[in-house]
C-alpha atoms as a PDB file:
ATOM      1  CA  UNK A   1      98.468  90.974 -10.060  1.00  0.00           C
ATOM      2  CA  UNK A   2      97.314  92.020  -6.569  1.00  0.00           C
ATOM      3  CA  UNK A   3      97.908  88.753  -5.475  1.00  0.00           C
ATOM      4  CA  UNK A   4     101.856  88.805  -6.743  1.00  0.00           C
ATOM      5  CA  UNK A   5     102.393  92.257  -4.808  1.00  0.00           C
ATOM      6  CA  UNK A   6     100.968  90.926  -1.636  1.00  0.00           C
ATOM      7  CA  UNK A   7     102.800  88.044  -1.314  1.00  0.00           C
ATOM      8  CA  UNK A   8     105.695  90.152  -2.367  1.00  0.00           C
ATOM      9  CA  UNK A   9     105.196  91.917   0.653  1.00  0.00           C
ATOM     10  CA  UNK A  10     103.999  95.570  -1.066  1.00  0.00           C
ATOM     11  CA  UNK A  11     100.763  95.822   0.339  1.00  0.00           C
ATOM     12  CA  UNK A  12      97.392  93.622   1.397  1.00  0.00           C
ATOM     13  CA  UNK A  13      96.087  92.362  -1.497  1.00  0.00           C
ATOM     14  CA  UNK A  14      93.113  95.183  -0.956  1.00  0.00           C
ATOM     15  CA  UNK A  15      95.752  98.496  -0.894  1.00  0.00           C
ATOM     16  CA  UNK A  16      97.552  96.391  -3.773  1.00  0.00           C
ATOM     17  CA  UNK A  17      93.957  97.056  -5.999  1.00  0.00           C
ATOM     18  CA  UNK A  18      94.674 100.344  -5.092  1.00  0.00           C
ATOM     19  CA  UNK A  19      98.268 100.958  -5.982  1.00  0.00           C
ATOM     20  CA  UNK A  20      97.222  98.909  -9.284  1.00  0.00           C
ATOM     21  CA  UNK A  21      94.121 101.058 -10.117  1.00  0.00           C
ATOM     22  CA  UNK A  22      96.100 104.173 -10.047  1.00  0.00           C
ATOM     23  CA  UNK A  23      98.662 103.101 -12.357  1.00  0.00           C
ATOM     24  CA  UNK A  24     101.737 103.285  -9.934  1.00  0.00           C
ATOM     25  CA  UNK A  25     102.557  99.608 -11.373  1.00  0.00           C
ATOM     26  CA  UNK A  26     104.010  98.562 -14.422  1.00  0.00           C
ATOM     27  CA  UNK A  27     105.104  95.196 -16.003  1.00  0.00           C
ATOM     28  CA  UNK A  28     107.951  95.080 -18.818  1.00  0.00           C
ATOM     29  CA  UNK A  29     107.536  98.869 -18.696  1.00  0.00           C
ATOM     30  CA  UNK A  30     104.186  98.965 -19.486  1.00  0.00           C
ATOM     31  CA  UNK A  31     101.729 100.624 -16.806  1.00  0.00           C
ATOM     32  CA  UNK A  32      99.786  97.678 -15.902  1.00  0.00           C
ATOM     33  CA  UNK A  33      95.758  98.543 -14.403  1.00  0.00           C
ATOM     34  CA  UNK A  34      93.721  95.201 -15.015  1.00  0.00           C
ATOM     35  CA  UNK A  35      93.444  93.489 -11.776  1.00  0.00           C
ATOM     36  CA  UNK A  36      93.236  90.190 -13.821  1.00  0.00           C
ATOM     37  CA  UNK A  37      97.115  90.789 -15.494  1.00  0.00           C
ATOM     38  CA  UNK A  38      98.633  87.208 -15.045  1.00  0.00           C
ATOM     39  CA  UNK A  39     102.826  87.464 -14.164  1.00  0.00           C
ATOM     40  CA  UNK A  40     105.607  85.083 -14.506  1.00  0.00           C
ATOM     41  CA  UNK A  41     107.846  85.875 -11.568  1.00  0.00           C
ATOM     42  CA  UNK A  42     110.530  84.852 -13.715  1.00  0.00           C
ATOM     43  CA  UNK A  43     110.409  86.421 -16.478  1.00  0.00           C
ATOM     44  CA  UNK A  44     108.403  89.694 -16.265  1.00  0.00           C
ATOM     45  CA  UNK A  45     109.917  92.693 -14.379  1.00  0.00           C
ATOM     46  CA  UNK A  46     107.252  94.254 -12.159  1.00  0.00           C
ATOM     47  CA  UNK A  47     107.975  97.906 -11.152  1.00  0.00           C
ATOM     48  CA  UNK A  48     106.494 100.072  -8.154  1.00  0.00           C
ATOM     49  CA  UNK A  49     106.677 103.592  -8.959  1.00  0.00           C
ATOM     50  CA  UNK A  50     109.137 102.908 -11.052  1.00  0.00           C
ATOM     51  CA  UNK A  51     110.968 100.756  -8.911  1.00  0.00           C
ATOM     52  CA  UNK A  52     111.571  97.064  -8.949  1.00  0.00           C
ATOM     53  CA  UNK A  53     109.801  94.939  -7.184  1.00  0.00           C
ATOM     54  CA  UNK A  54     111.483  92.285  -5.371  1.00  0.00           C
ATOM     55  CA  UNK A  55     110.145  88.545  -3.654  1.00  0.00           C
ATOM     56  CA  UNK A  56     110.601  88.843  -0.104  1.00  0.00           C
ATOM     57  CA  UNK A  57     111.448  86.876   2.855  1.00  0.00           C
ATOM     58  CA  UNK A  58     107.851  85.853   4.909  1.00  0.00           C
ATOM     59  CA  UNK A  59     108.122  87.487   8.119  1.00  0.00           C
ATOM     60  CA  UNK A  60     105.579  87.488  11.049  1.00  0.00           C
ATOM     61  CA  UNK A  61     105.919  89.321  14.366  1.00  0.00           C
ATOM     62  CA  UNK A  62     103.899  89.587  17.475  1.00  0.00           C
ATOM     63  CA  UNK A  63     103.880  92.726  19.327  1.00  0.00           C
ATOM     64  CA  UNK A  64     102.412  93.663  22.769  1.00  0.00           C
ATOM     65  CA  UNK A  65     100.591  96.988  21.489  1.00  0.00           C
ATOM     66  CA  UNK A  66     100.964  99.632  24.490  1.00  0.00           C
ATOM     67  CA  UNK A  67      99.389 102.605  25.138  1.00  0.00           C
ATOM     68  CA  UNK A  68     100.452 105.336  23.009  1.00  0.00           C
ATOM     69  CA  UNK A  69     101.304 103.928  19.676  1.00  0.00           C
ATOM     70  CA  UNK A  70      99.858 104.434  15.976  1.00  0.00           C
ATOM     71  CA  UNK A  71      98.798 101.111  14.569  1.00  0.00           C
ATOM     72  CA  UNK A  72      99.987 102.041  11.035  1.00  0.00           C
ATOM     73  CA  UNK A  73     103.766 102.556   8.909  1.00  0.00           C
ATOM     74  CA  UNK A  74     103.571 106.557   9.508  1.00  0.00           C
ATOM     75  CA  UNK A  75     102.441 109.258  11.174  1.00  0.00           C
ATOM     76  CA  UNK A  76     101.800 112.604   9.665  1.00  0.00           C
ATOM     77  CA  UNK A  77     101.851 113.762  13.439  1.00  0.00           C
ATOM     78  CA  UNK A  78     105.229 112.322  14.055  1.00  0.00           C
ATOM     79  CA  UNK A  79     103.812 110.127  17.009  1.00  0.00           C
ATOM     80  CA  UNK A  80     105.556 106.634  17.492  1.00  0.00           C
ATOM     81  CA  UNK A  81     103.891 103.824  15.437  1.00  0.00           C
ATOM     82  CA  UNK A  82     103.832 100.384  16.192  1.00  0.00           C
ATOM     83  CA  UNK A  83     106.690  99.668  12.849  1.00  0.00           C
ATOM     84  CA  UNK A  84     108.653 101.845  15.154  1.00  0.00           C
ATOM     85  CA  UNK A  85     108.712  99.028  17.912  1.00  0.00           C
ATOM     86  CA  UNK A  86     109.946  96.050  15.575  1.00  0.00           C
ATOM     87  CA  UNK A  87     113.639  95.545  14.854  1.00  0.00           C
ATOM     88  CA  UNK A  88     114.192  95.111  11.093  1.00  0.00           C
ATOM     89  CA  UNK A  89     115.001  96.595   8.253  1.00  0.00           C
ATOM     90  CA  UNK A  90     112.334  95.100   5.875  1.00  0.00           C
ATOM     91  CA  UNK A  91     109.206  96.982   4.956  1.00  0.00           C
ATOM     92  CA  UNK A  92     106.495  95.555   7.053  1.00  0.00           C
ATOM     93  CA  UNK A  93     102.778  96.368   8.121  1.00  0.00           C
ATOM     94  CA  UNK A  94     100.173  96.058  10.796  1.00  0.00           C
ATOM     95  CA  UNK A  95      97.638  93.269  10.434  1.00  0.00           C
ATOM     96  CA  UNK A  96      94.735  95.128  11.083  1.00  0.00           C
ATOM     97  CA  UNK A  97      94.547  98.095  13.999  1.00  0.00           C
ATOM     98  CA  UNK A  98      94.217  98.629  16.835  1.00  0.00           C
ATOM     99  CA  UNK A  99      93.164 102.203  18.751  1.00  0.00           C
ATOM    100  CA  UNK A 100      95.853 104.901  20.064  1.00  0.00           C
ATOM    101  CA  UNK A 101      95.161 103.688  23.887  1.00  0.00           C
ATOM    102  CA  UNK A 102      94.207 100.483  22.905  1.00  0.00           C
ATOM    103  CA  UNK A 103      96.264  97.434  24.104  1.00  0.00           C
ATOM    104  CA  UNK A 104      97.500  94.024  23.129  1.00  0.00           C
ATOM    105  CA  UNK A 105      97.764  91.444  20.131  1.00  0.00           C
ATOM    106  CA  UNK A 106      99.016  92.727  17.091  1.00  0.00           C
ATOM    107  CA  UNK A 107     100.516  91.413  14.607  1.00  0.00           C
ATOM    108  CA  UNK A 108     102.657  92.737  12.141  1.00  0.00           C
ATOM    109  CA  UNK A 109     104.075  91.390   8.030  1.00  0.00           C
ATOM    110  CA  UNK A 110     104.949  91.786   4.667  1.00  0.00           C
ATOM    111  CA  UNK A 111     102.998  89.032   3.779  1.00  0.00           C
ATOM    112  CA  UNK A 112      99.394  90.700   2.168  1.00  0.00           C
ATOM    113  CA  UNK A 113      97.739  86.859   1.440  1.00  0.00           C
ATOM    114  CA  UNK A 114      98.578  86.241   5.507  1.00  0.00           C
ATOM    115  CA  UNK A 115      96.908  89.633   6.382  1.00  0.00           C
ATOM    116  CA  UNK A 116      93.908  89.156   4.183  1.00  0.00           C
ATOM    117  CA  UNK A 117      92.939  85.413   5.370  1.00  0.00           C
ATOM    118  CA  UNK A 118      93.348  86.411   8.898  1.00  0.00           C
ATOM    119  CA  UNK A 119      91.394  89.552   8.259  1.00  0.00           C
ATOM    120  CA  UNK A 120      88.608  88.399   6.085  1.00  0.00           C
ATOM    121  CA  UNK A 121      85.135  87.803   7.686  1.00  0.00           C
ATOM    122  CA  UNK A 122      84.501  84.727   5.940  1.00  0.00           C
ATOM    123  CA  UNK A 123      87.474  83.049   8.114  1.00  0.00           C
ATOM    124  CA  UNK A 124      86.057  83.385  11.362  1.00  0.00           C
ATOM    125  CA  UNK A 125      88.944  84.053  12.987  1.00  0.00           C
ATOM    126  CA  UNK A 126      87.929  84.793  16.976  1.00  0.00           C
ATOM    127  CA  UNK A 127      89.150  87.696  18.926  1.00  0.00           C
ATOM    128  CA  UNK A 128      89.339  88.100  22.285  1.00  0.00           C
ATOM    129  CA  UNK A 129      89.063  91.309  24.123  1.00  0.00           C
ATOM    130  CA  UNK A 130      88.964  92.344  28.234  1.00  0.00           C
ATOM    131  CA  UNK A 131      87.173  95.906  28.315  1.00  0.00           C
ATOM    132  CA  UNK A 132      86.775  98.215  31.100  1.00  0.00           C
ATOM    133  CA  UNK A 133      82.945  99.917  30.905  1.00  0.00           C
ATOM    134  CA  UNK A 134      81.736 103.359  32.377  1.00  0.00           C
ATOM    135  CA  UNK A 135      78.798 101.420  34.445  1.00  0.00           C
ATOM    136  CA  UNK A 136      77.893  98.199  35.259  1.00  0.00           C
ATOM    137  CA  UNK A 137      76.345  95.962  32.206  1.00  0.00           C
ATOM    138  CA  UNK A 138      72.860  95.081  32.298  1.00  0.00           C
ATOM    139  CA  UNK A 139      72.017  91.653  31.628  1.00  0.00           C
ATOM    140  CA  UNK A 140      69.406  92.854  29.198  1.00  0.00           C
ATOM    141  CA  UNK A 141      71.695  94.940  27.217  1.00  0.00           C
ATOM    142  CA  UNK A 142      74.302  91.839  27.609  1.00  0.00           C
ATOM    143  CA  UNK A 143      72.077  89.436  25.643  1.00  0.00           C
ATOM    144  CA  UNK A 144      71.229  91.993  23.785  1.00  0.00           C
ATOM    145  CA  UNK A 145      75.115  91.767  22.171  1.00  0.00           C
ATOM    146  CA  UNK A 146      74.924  88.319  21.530  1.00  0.00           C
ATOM    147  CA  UNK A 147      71.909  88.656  19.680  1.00  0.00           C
ATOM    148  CA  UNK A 148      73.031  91.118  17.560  1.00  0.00           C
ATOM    149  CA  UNK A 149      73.255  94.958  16.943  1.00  0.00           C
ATOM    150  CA  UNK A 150      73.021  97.161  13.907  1.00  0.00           C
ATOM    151  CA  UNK A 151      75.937  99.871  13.152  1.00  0.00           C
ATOM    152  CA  UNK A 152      75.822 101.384   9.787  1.00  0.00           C
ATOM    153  CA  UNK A 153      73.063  99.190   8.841  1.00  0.00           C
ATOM    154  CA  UNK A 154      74.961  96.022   9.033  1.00  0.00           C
ATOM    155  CA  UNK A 155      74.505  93.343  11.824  1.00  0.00           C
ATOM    156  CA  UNK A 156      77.021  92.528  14.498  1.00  0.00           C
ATOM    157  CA  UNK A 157      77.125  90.422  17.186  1.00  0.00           C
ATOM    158  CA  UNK A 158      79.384  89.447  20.355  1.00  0.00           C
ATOM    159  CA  UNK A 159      80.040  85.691  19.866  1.00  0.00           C
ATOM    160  CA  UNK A 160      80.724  85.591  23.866  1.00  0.00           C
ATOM    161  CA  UNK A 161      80.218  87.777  26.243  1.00  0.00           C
ATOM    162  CA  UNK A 162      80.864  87.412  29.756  1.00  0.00           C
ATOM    163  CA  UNK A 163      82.076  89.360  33.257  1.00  0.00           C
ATOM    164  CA  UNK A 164      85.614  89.099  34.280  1.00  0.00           C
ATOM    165  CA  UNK A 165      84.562  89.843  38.189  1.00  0.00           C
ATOM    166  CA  UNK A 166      81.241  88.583  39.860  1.00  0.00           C
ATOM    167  CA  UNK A 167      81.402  91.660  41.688  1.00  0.00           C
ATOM    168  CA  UNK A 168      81.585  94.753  39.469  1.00  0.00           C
ATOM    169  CA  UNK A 169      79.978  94.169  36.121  1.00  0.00           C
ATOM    170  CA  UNK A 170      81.861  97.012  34.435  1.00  0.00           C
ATOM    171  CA  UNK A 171      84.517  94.228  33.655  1.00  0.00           C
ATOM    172  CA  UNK A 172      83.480  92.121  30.521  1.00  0.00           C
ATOM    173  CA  UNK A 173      85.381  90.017  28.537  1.00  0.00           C
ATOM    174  CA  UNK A 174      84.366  89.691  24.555  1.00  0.00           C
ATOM    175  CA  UNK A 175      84.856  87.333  21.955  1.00  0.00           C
ATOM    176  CA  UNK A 176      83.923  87.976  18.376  1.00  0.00           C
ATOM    177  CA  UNK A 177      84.926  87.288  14.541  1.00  0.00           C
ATOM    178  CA  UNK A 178      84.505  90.850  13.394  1.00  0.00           C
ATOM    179  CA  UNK A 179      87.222  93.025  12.401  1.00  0.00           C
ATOM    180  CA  UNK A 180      85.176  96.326  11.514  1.00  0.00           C
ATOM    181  CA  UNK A 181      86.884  99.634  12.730  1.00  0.00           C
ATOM    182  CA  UNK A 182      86.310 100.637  16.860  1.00  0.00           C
ATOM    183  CA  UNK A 183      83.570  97.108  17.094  1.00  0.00           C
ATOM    184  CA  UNK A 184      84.097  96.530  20.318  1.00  0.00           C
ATOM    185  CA  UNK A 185      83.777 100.454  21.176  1.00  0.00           C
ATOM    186  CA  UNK A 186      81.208 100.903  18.848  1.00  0.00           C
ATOM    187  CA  UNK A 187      78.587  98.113  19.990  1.00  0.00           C
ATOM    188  CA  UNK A 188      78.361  99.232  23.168  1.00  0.00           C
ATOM    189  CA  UNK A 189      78.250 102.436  22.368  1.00  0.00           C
ATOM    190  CA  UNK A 190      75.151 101.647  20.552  1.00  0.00           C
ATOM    191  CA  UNK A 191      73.423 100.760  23.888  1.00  0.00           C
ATOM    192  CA  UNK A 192      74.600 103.512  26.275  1.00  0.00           C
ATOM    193  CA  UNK A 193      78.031 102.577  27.413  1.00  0.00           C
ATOM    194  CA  UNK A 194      81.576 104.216  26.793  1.00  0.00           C
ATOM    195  CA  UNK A 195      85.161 101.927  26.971  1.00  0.00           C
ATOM    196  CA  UNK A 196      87.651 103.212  29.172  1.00  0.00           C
ATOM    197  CA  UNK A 197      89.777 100.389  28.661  1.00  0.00           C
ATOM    198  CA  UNK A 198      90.328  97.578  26.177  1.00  0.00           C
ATOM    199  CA  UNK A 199      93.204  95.278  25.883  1.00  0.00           C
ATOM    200  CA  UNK A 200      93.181  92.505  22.770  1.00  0.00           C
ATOM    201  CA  UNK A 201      94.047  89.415  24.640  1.00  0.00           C
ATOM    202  CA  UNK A 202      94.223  86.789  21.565  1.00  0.00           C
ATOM    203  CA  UNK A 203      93.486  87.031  17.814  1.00  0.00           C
ATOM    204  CA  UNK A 204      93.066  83.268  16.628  1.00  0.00           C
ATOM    205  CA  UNK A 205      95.640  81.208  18.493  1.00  0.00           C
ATOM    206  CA  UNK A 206      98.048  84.166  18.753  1.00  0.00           C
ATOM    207  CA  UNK A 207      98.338  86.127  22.624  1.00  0.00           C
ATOM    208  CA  UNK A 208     100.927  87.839  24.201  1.00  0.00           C
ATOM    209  CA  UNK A 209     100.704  86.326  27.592  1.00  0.00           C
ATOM    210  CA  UNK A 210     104.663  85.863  27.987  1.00  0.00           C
ATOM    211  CA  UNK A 211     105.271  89.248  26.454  1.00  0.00           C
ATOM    212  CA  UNK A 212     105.750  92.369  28.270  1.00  0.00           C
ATOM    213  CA  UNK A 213     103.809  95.356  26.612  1.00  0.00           C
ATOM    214  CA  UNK A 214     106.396  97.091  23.909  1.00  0.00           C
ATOM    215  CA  UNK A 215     107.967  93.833  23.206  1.00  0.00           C
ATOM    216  CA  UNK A 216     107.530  91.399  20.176  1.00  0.00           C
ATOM    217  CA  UNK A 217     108.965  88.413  19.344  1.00  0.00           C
ATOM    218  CA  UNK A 218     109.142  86.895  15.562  1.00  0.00           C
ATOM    219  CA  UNK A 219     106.355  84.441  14.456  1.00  0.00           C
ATOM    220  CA  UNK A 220     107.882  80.833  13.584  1.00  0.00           C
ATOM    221  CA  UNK A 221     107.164  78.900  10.503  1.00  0.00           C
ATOM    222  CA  UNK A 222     105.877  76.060  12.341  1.00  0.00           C
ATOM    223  CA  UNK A 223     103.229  78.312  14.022  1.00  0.00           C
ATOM    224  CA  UNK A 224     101.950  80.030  10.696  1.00  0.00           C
ATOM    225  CA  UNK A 225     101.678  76.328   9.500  1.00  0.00           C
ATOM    226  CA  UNK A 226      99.505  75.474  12.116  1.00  0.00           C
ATOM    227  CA  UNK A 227      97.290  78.193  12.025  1.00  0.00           C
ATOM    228  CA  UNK A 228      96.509  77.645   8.754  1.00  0.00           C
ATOM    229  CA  UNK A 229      96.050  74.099   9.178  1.00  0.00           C
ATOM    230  CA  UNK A 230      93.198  74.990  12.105  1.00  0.00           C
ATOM    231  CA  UNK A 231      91.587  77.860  10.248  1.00  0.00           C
ATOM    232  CA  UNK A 232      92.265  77.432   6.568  1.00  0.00           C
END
């Protein structure tokens, strides 16, 4: 069942648990709140809230994130959100998130199976990242985040990790397959260090090189094919 709202578009396939466990979904009129209910698309009526739930059209943008902008559908603060920036009318959602004053890949869907393979650890789907540090890095410290680093009790590592300028070490550029909340930030926080800066260069084979921050263009079908034919 979570599986049939993501790919509808309703939610990842982890908020779709959610929306299922509190029994805002109902099949053939019946509230529905086994995660294992099979569907037929064609046959059985799936509502939302009461509402019917509809197959939607695939779609996949690529937004410059800017400084400035909510990575989420709303704000109870009223501040612009990165849905705000993409042109359509269909109900979409950030693939992951990035910070307030963070910068750079993000990409945006309605399709929850998309979101959850790119997301999910087991993938190993890189990131790259240019951050801006409050002092120079010491080389200790630097192998240090390769090796690996406990937050929470769980390990995390930098998969690369190198400068961006021979001359000032504050400059690092960072490569890793973890999508935890604040990573970056929080890793080298762990050792002593605050980010001023952090731009998301690439996530997978996706950048933003020929796009200007605040701009997007639409994902083709050709490209999602390919990425799932490297990753997948």
């Amino acid at each position: 069942m979570n599986k049939y709202l993501s790919e509808c578009g309703i939610a990842s396939r982890r908020k779709s648990e959610e929306l299922i466990l509190q029994g805002r979904v109902s099949v053939n009129g019946y509230p529905v709140i086994d995660l294992a209910t099979q569907i037929d698309p064609d046959k059985d009526i799936v509502q939302l809230d009461g509402e019917k739930i509809k197959s939607a059209k695939k779609l996949y943008f690529l937004l410059h994130k800017p400084k400035g902008v909510i990575t989420s559908t709303m704000d109870e603060k009223n501040r612009k959100t990165v849905v705000d920036l993409i042109n359509t009318r269909e109900k979409i959602f950030p693939v992951g998130r990035l910070d307030y004053n963070t910068t750079g890949v993000l990409l945006l869907t309605n399709d929850g199976e998309f979101t959850n393979f790119i997301t999910h650890p087991r993938n190993k789907i890189p990131r790259e990242y240019y951050a801006t540090l409050n002092k120079p890095l010491e080389e200790d410290d630097k192998n240090q985040l390769l090796k690996a680093i406990y937050l929470d009790g769980k390990k995390g590592k930098f998969n690369e990790l190198t400068f961006t300028s021979t001359s000032n070490h504050k400059h690092v550029r960072v490569v890793t397959v973890e999508g935890r909340n604040h990573f970056v930030k929080n890793m080298f926080s762990a050792l002593g260090y605050f980010v001023s800066k952090l731009e998301r260069k690439s996530f997978g084979p996706f950048d933003v090189k020929d796009i200007p921050a605040g701009a997007y263009r639409p994902l083709t079908e050709k490209e999602i094919k390919s990425f799932y034919k490297k990753y997948a």
